[in-house]
Amino acid sequence: MNRKRFLQLTGLSGLIISTKGIKAATTQGPQPIVVSTWAPNIKANKAAWDILSKGGAALDAVEAGVMIPEADPTDNSVGYGGLPDRDGKVTVDSCIMNHLGQCGSVMCLEEILHPIKVARLVMEQTPHVQLVGEGALHFALSKGFQKQNLLTPESEKAWKEWLKTSKYDPNRSVKELEEKIKREKNSHEPWPVALLNHDTIGMVALDAEGNLSGACTTSGMAFKMRGRVGDSPIIGAGLFVDNEVGAATATGVGEEVVKICGAHTVVEMMRQGASPEDACKEAVRRIIRNNGAKANTVQVGFLAINKKGEYGGYSVMKNFTMAVRHPQLETSVETKSWF
């Protein structure tokens, strides 16, 4: 598809799609910026930018941003329409963290459309950081949330098809995204319809006041074991924010991210002076080290921003993209990768 045709189909005439890695890309001085995992989340960035561009808080922006894929039935790895566990149950995990170091998380939550809103209430209205399973559901219902069936007919069909072989692949969500991206390059279908099957959304933002916040939400690995939780709702793994330094988030095989406290590792590397890209690369290096010869079969991607408004990312394998929005630019970027 040529560029003109692409822009006609999308209606995003100001959008620039880049496939080159970036190193300490900057917004030319501290000013609002939002960065999220995967190119299709340009839509999520738009919701966040609507708040940031009006002087709103980064916390409100990331919450609003990740709610977009949470409610999208065509996104089968986040919220409504997410692929279920092997028992046919859709469970969702979310966390949120603000510039004060406060955070909230829910795990293995069922029948709630916007778990990120529940996670924020855990942060703001309880003495706890994490609520899980039935306890998280009870808390949500007590705050006025309504139960909703998150399993769409399409996801139920995919689950029943999977039952025929019951082969578990922790890279399924990422692989399907990458395959669809490849097919889309030779397709004349409107973007980003076919790209909406993507992995966890992690989003970090810097607001006009110079404050950082982040959010991460997912329905987890397709056909996972009942009760499985990855990195997404774990503060320090799937998300971490330090307002003195920066913020980071992750996507991919969550178990590998948990093993290295991924997002926290990235932020600590930035504290020591690393650029966002180099900090993400160090986290990837540790995953490579842990997996040895099998490292090139495990996809994980990190992205980060720092207090200067610089942003960057890095992944184990190719095809990890991130969406970026700031006053001068709306774009998606394919990060550099180890392999």
Short mmCIF file of C-alpha atoms in Angstrom, two decimals:
data_model
loop_
_atom_site.label_atom_id
_atom_site.label_comp_id
_atom_site.label_asym_id
_atom_site.label_seq_id
_atom_site.Cartn_x
_atom_site.Cartn_y
_atom_site.Cartn_z
CA MET A 1 0.00 0.00 0.00
CA ASN A 2 1.47 3.38 -0.92
CA ARG A 3 1.59 6.26 1.54
CA LYS A 4 -1.15 8.26 -0.16
CA ARG A 5 -3.53 5.30 -0.16
CA PHE A 6 -2.66 4.57 3.48
CA LEU A 7 -3.51 8.08 4.60
CA GLN A 8 -6.72 8.13 2.60
CA LEU A 9 -7.88 4.94 4.26
CA THR A 10 -6.99 5.93 7.77
CA GLY A 11 -7.93 9.57 7.73
CA LEU A 12 -4.81 10.19 9.80
CA SER A 13 -3.14 12.60 7.42
CA GLY A 14 -0.83 13.88 10.14
CA LEU A 15 0.37 10.42 11.09
CA ILE A 16 3.93 9.35 10.39
CA ILE A 17 4.76 5.66 10.55
CA SER A 18 8.42 4.90 11.12
CA THR A 19 10.15 1.54 11.16
CA LYS A 20 13.47 2.82 12.41
CA GLY A 21 14.67 2.47 15.98
CA ILE A 22 15.12 5.58 18.04
CA LYS A 23 17.71 6.60 20.55
CA ALA A 24 16.86 9.22 23.15
CA ALA A 25 14.16 10.68 20.92
CA THR A 26 12.94 13.86 22.53
CA THR A 27 10.00 16.21 22.55
CA GLN A 28 12.48 19.14 22.45
CA GLY A 29 12.20 19.93 26.12
CA PRO A 30 9.82 18.80 28.86
CA GLN A 31 6.31 19.05 27.47
CA PRO A 32 3.35 16.68 27.39
CA ILE A 33 3.94 13.29 25.80
CA VAL A 34 2.23 9.92 25.83
CA VAL A 35 3.76 6.65 24.65
CA SER A 36 2.05 3.25 24.50
CA THR A 37 2.84 -0.28 23.40
CA TRP A 38 1.91 -1.28 19.83
CA ALA A 39 1.14 0.92 16.84
CA PRO A 40 -2.65 0.36 16.88
CA ASN A 41 -2.77 2.16 20.21
CA ILE A 42 -2.51 5.46 18.38
CA LYS A 43 -6.25 5.42 19.10
CA ALA A 44 -5.60 5.04 22.81
CA ASN A 45 -2.99 7.80 22.67
CA LYS A 46 -5.57 10.11 21.15
CA ALA A 47 -7.84 9.70 24.17
CA ALA A 48 -4.89 10.41 26.46
CA TRP A 49 -3.79 13.37 24.37
CA ASP A 50 -7.24 14.93 24.57
CA ILE A 51 -6.51 15.35 28.27
CA LEU A 52 -2.80 16.18 28.16
CA SER A 53 -3.20 18.82 25.46
CA LYS A 54 -5.62 20.72 27.68
CA GLY A 55 -3.27 20.76 30.64
CA GLY A 56 -4.75 17.69 32.27
CA ALA A 57 -2.94 15.30 34.58
CA ALA A 58 -0.93 12.38 33.28
CA LEU A 59 -2.82 10.07 35.63
CA ASP A 60 -6.17 10.97 34.09
CA ALA A 61 -4.66 10.69 30.62
CA VAL A 62 -3.29 7.16 30.96
CA GLU A 63 -6.50 5.95 32.57
CA ALA A 64 -8.59 7.33 29.71
CA GLY A 65 -6.14 6.03 27.14
CA VAL A 66 -6.08 2.39 28.15
CA MET A 67 -9.86 2.33 28.50
CA ILE A 68 -10.06 2.44 24.69
CA PRO A 69 -8.73 -1.10 24.07
CA GLU A 70 -10.41 -2.35 27.25
CA ALA A 71 -13.79 -1.68 25.62
CA ASP A 72 -12.84 -2.76 22.09
CA PRO A 73 -14.41 -6.15 21.21
CA THR A 74 -12.01 -6.60 18.28
CA ASP A 75 -8.97 -6.50 20.56
CA ASN A 76 -8.59 -10.06 21.80
CA SER A 77 -5.85 -9.47 24.36
CA VAL A 78 -7.33 -6.63 26.41
CA GLY A 79 -10.66 -6.56 28.24
CA TYR A 80 -13.91 -7.02 26.34
CA GLY A 81 -13.36 -9.56 23.58
CA GLY A 82 -10.19 -10.87 25.18
CA LEU A 83 -9.35 -14.53 24.62
CA PRO A 84 -10.29 -16.57 27.70
CA ASP A 85 -8.31 -18.92 29.88
CA ARG A 86 -8.41 -22.64 29.17
CA ASP A 87 -11.65 -22.92 31.13
CA GLY A 88 -13.36 -20.35 28.91
CA LYS A 89 -13.26 -17.51 31.46
CA VAL A 90 -12.02 -14.02 30.56
CA THR A 91 -9.98 -12.64 33.43
CA VAL A 92 -8.47 -9.16 33.35
CA ASP A 93 -5.46 -7.61 35.09
CA SER A 94 -4.66 -3.90 35.43
CA CYS A 95 -2.46 -1.51 37.34
CA ILE A 96 -1.94 2.23 37.55
CA MET A 97 0.74 4.40 39.17
CA ASN A 98 1.00 8.15 39.70
CA HIS A 99 3.77 10.70 40.18
CA LEU A 100 3.62 10.38 43.97
CA GLY A 101 4.57 6.71 43.89
CA GLN A 102 1.02 5.66 44.71
CA CYS A 103 -0.31 2.65 42.87
CA GLY A 104 -3.22 0.25 42.60
CA SER A 105 -3.76 -3.10 40.93
CA VAL A 106 -6.39 -5.75 40.27
CA MET A 107 -5.71 -9.31 39.16
CA CYS A 108 -7.88 -12.18 37.93
CA LEU A 109 -10.89 -9.89 37.85
CA GLU A 110 -13.93 -11.14 35.94
CA GLU A 111 -16.98 -9.46 34.38
CA ILE A 112 -15.78 -5.87 34.76
CA LEU A 113 -15.37 -3.84 31.56
CA HIS A 114 -12.83 -1.32 32.85
CA PRO A 115 -10.45 -2.91 35.35
CA ILE A 116 -8.15 0.12 35.13
CA LYS A 117 -10.82 2.21 36.85
CA VAL A 118 -11.04 -0.37 39.62
CA ALA A 119 -7.25 -0.35 39.98
CA ARG A 120 -7.33 3.41 40.40
CA LEU A 121 -9.95 3.12 43.13
CA VAL A 122 -7.78 0.55 44.91
CA MET A 123 -5.02 3.15 44.87
CA GLU A 124 -7.16 6.06 45.97
CA GLN A 125 -9.75 4.54 48.28
CA THR A 126 -8.10 1.59 50.04
CA PRO A 127 -4.98 1.10 52.18
CA HIS A 128 -3.89 -1.65 49.78
CA VAL A 129 -2.06 -1.92 46.48
CA GLN A 130 -3.48 -5.16 45.05
CA LEU A 131 -6.87 -6.85 45.09
CA VAL A 132 -7.36 -10.25 43.48
CA GLY A 133 -10.16 -12.43 42.14
CA GLU A 134 -13.40 -12.50 44.08
CA GLY A 135 -12.16 -9.80 46.43
CA ALA A 136 -11.43 -7.48 43.52
CA LEU A 137 -14.86 -8.20 42.05
CA HIS A 138 -16.60 -7.58 45.37
CA PHE A 139 -14.77 -4.27 45.69
CA ALA A 140 -15.72 -3.23 42.16
CA LEU A 141 -19.39 -4.05 42.70
CA SER A 142 -19.37 -2.13 45.97
CA LYS A 143 -18.21 0.92 44.01
CA GLY A 144 -21.07 0.74 41.57
CA PHE A 145 -19.52 -1.22 38.71
CA GLN A 146 -21.88 -3.54 36.84
CA LYS A 147 -21.12 -7.09 35.77
CA GLN A 148 -20.70 -7.61 32.04
CA ASN A 149 -19.91 -10.72 30.04
CA LEU A 150 -16.50 -10.07 28.48
CA LEU A 151 -16.49 -13.19 26.29
CA THR A 152 -17.58 -12.28 22.78
CA PRO A 153 -18.87 -14.89 20.29
CA GLU A 154 -15.64 -14.52 18.31
CA SER A 155 -13.43 -15.20 21.32
CA GLU A 156 -15.62 -18.09 22.42
CA LYS A 157 -15.29 -19.59 18.94
CA ALA A 158 -11.50 -19.25 19.08
CA TRP A 159 -11.45 -20.92 22.50
CA LYS A 160 -13.54 -23.88 21.30
CA GLU A 161 -11.25 -24.26 18.31
CA TRP A 162 -8.24 -24.23 20.64
CA LEU A 163 -9.78 -26.99 22.75
CA LYS A 164 -9.39 -29.37 19.83
CA THR A 165 -5.63 -29.45 20.39
CA SER A 166 -5.21 -27.58 23.71
CA LYS A 167 -1.73 -26.49 22.63
CA TYR A 168 -0.58 -23.60 24.81
CA ASP A 169 1.65 -20.98 23.23
CA PRO A 170 2.67 -18.07 25.48
CA ASN A 171 3.68 -16.08 22.40
CA ARG A 172 0.31 -16.47 20.66
CA SER A 173 -0.95 -12.89 21.05
CA VAL A 174 2.33 -11.39 19.89
CA LYS A 175 2.70 -13.83 16.99
CA GLU A 176 -0.80 -13.14 15.74
CA LEU A 177 -0.18 -9.40 15.85
CA GLU A 178 3.07 -9.70 13.92
CA GLU A 179 1.50 -11.97 11.30
CA LYS A 180 -1.37 -9.54 10.83
CA ILE A 181 1.05 -6.64 10.46
CA LYS A 182 2.88 -8.54 7.72
CA ARG A 183 -0.37 -9.33 5.90
CA GLU A 184 -1.54 -5.75 6.28
CA LYS A 185 1.49 -4.45 4.41
CA ASN A 186 0.16 -6.17 1.29
CA SER A 187 -3.50 -5.47 1.95
CA HIS A 188 -5.82 -2.74 0.78
CA GLU A 189 -8.10 -2.99 3.79
CA PRO A 190 -8.58 0.11 5.99
CA TRP A 191 -6.03 0.39 8.77
CA PRO A 192 -6.04 -0.39 11.67
CA VAL A 193 -8.92 -2.88 11.62
CA ALA A 194 -6.81 -5.98 11.10
CA LEU A 195 -4.15 -4.76 13.53
CA LEU A 196 -6.35 -4.61 16.57
CA ASN A 197 -5.41 -8.10 17.69
CA HIS A 198 -2.48 -6.96 19.78
CA ASP A 199 -0.94 -7.69 23.12
CA THR A 200 -1.19 -5.88 26.47
CA ILE A 201 -1.40 -2.10 26.40
CA GLY A 202 1.09 -0.32 28.61
CA MET A 203 0.98 3.48 28.55
CA VAL A 204 3.18 6.12 30.18
CA ALA A 205 2.76 9.89 30.05
CA LEU A 206 4.36 13.17 31.09
CA ASP A 207 2.02 16.12 31.62
CA ALA A 208 2.45 19.90 31.40
CA GLU A 209 3.30 20.07 35.10
CA GLY A 210 6.22 17.72 34.56
CA ASN A 211 4.53 14.81 36.34
CA LEU A 212 4.65 11.20 35.19
CA SER A 213 2.06 8.43 35.42
CA GLY A 214 1.44 5.06 33.85
CA ALA A 215 -1.17 2.37 33.32
CA CYS A 216 -1.16 -1.20 32.08
CA THR A 217 -4.11 -3.48 31.31
CA THR A 218 -4.63 -6.90 29.72
CA SER A 219 -6.71 -10.03 29.56
CA GLY A 220 -3.50 -12.01 29.68
CA MET A 221 -2.17 -14.88 27.66
CA ALA A 222 -4.70 -16.67 25.50
CA PHE A 223 -5.87 -19.98 27.03
CA LYS A 224 -3.67 -19.58 30.09
CA MET A 225 -4.04 -21.77 33.18
CA ARG A 226 -6.85 -20.69 35.47
CA GLY A 227 -5.51 -18.08 37.86
CA ARG A 228 -2.40 -17.22 35.85
CA VAL A 229 -1.13 -13.66 36.28
CA GLY A 230 1.68 -12.17 34.21
CA ASP A 231 3.60 -8.95 34.58
CA SER A 232 0.90 -6.45 33.56
CA PRO A 233 -0.71 -5.79 36.98
CA ILE A 234 2.51 -6.13 38.96
CA ILE A 235 4.07 -2.82 39.96
CA GLY A 236 7.77 -2.97 39.14
CA ALA A 237 7.31 -5.63 36.48
CA GLY A 238 4.78 -4.49 33.87
CA LEU A 239 4.81 -0.87 35.01
CA PHE A 240 6.88 1.47 37.14
CA VAL A 241 6.95 5.23 37.65
CA ASP A 242 9.47 7.36 39.53
CA ASN A 243 8.73 11.04 39.13
CA GLU A 244 12.38 11.96 39.70
CA VAL A 245 13.53 9.79 36.83
CA GLY A 246 10.99 8.39 34.38
CA ALA A 247 8.41 5.72 33.67
CA ALA A 248 8.48 2.38 31.89
CA THR A 249 6.13 -0.40 30.83
CA ALA A 250 6.37 -3.79 29.15
CA THR A 251 4.55 -6.19 26.86
CA GLY A 252 5.05 -9.76 25.72
CA VAL A 253 5.66 -12.91 27.75
CA GLY A 254 4.96 -11.63 31.24
CA GLU A 255 6.74 -14.38 33.14
CA GLU A 256 10.04 -13.23 31.68
CA VAL A 257 9.36 -9.63 32.65
CA VAL A 258 8.52 -10.60 36.24
CA LYS A 259 11.79 -12.52 36.58
CA ILE A 260 13.84 -9.38 36.05
CA CYS A 261 11.45 -6.79 37.60
CA GLY A 262 11.42 -5.37 34.10
CA ALA A 263 9.88 -1.90 34.32
CA HIS A 264 11.70 -1.14 37.57
CA THR A 265 14.97 -2.24 35.98
CA VAL A 266 14.42 0.17 33.10
CA VAL A 267 13.70 3.09 35.42
CA GLU A 268 16.74 2.34 37.58
CA MET A 269 18.96 2.24 34.50
CA MET A 270 17.66 5.69 33.54
CA ARG A 271 18.42 6.86 37.08
CA GLN A 272 22.03 5.86 36.44
CA GLY A 273 22.10 7.98 33.29
CA ALA A 274 21.01 5.60 30.55
CA SER A 275 18.79 6.90 27.75
CA PRO A 276 15.29 5.37 27.59
CA GLU A 277 16.34 3.13 24.70
CA ASP A 278 19.54 1.96 26.36
CA ALA A 279 17.69 1.34 29.63
CA CYS A 280 15.18 -0.84 27.78
CA LYS A 281 18.02 -2.65 26.03
CA GLU A 282 19.59 -3.57 29.37
CA ALA A 283 16.30 -5.11 30.52
CA VAL A 284 16.15 -7.09 27.28
CA ARG A 285 19.74 -8.23 27.80
CA ARG A 286 18.79 -9.75 31.14
CA ILE A 287 15.95 -11.67 29.51
CA ILE A 288 18.38 -12.93 26.86
CA ARG A 289 20.75 -14.02 29.63
CA ASN A 290 18.01 -15.89 31.47
CA ASN A 291 16.83 -17.79 28.41
CA GLY A 292 20.10 -18.76 26.76
CA ALA A 293 19.65 -20.58 23.46
CA LYS A 294 15.87 -20.24 23.67
CA ALA A 295 15.98 -16.46 23.97
CA ASN A 296 15.03 -15.90 20.33
CA THR A 297 11.71 -17.68 20.89
CA VAL A 298 10.49 -15.30 23.60
CA GLN A 299 9.14 -11.89 22.65
CA VAL A 300 9.22 -9.06 25.17
CA GLY A 301 9.22 -5.34 24.49
CA PHE A 302 9.90 -2.39 26.78
CA LEU A 303 9.28 1.32 26.34
CA ALA A 304 10.14 4.27 28.55
CA ILE A 305 10.09 8.04 28.91
CA ASN A 306 12.20 10.22 31.18
CA LYS A 307 11.72 13.57 32.86
CA LYS A 308 13.31 15.36 29.91
CA GLY A 309 10.60 14.13 27.57
CA GLU A 310 12.93 11.64 25.88
CA TYR A 311 11.42 8.30 24.90
CA GLY A 312 12.63 4.98 23.58
CA GLY A 313 12.08 1.25 23.47
CA TYR A 314 13.74 -2.07 22.80
CA SER A 315 12.58 -5.66 22.24
CA VAL A 316 13.89 -9.19 22.14
CA MET A 317 12.70 -9.84 18.57
CA LYS A 318 11.72 -7.60 15.68
CA ASN A 319 8.27 -6.13 15.04
CA PHE A 320 7.62 -4.55 18.45
CA THR A 321 6.09 -1.14 17.89
CA MET A 322 5.10 1.76 20.09
CA ALA A 323 2.73 4.65 19.52
CA VAL A 324 3.92 8.18 20.36
CA ARG A 325 2.05 11.47 20.69
CA HIS A 326 3.38 14.89 21.65
CA PRO A 327 2.80 18.45 20.39
CA GLN A 328 4.97 18.05 17.30
CA LEU A 329 4.23 14.49 16.34
CA GLU A 330 1.78 11.61 16.16
CA THR A 331 3.52 8.46 15.03
CA SER A 332 4.30 4.81 15.54
CA VAL A 333 7.83 3.47 15.78
CA GLU A 334 9.29 0.00 15.40
CA THR A 335 11.93 -0.26 18.06
CA LYS A 336 15.35 -1.79 17.73
CA SER A 337 15.63 -5.43 18.79
CA TRP A 338 18.22 -7.88 20.05
CA PHE A 339 17.50 -10.41 17.29
#
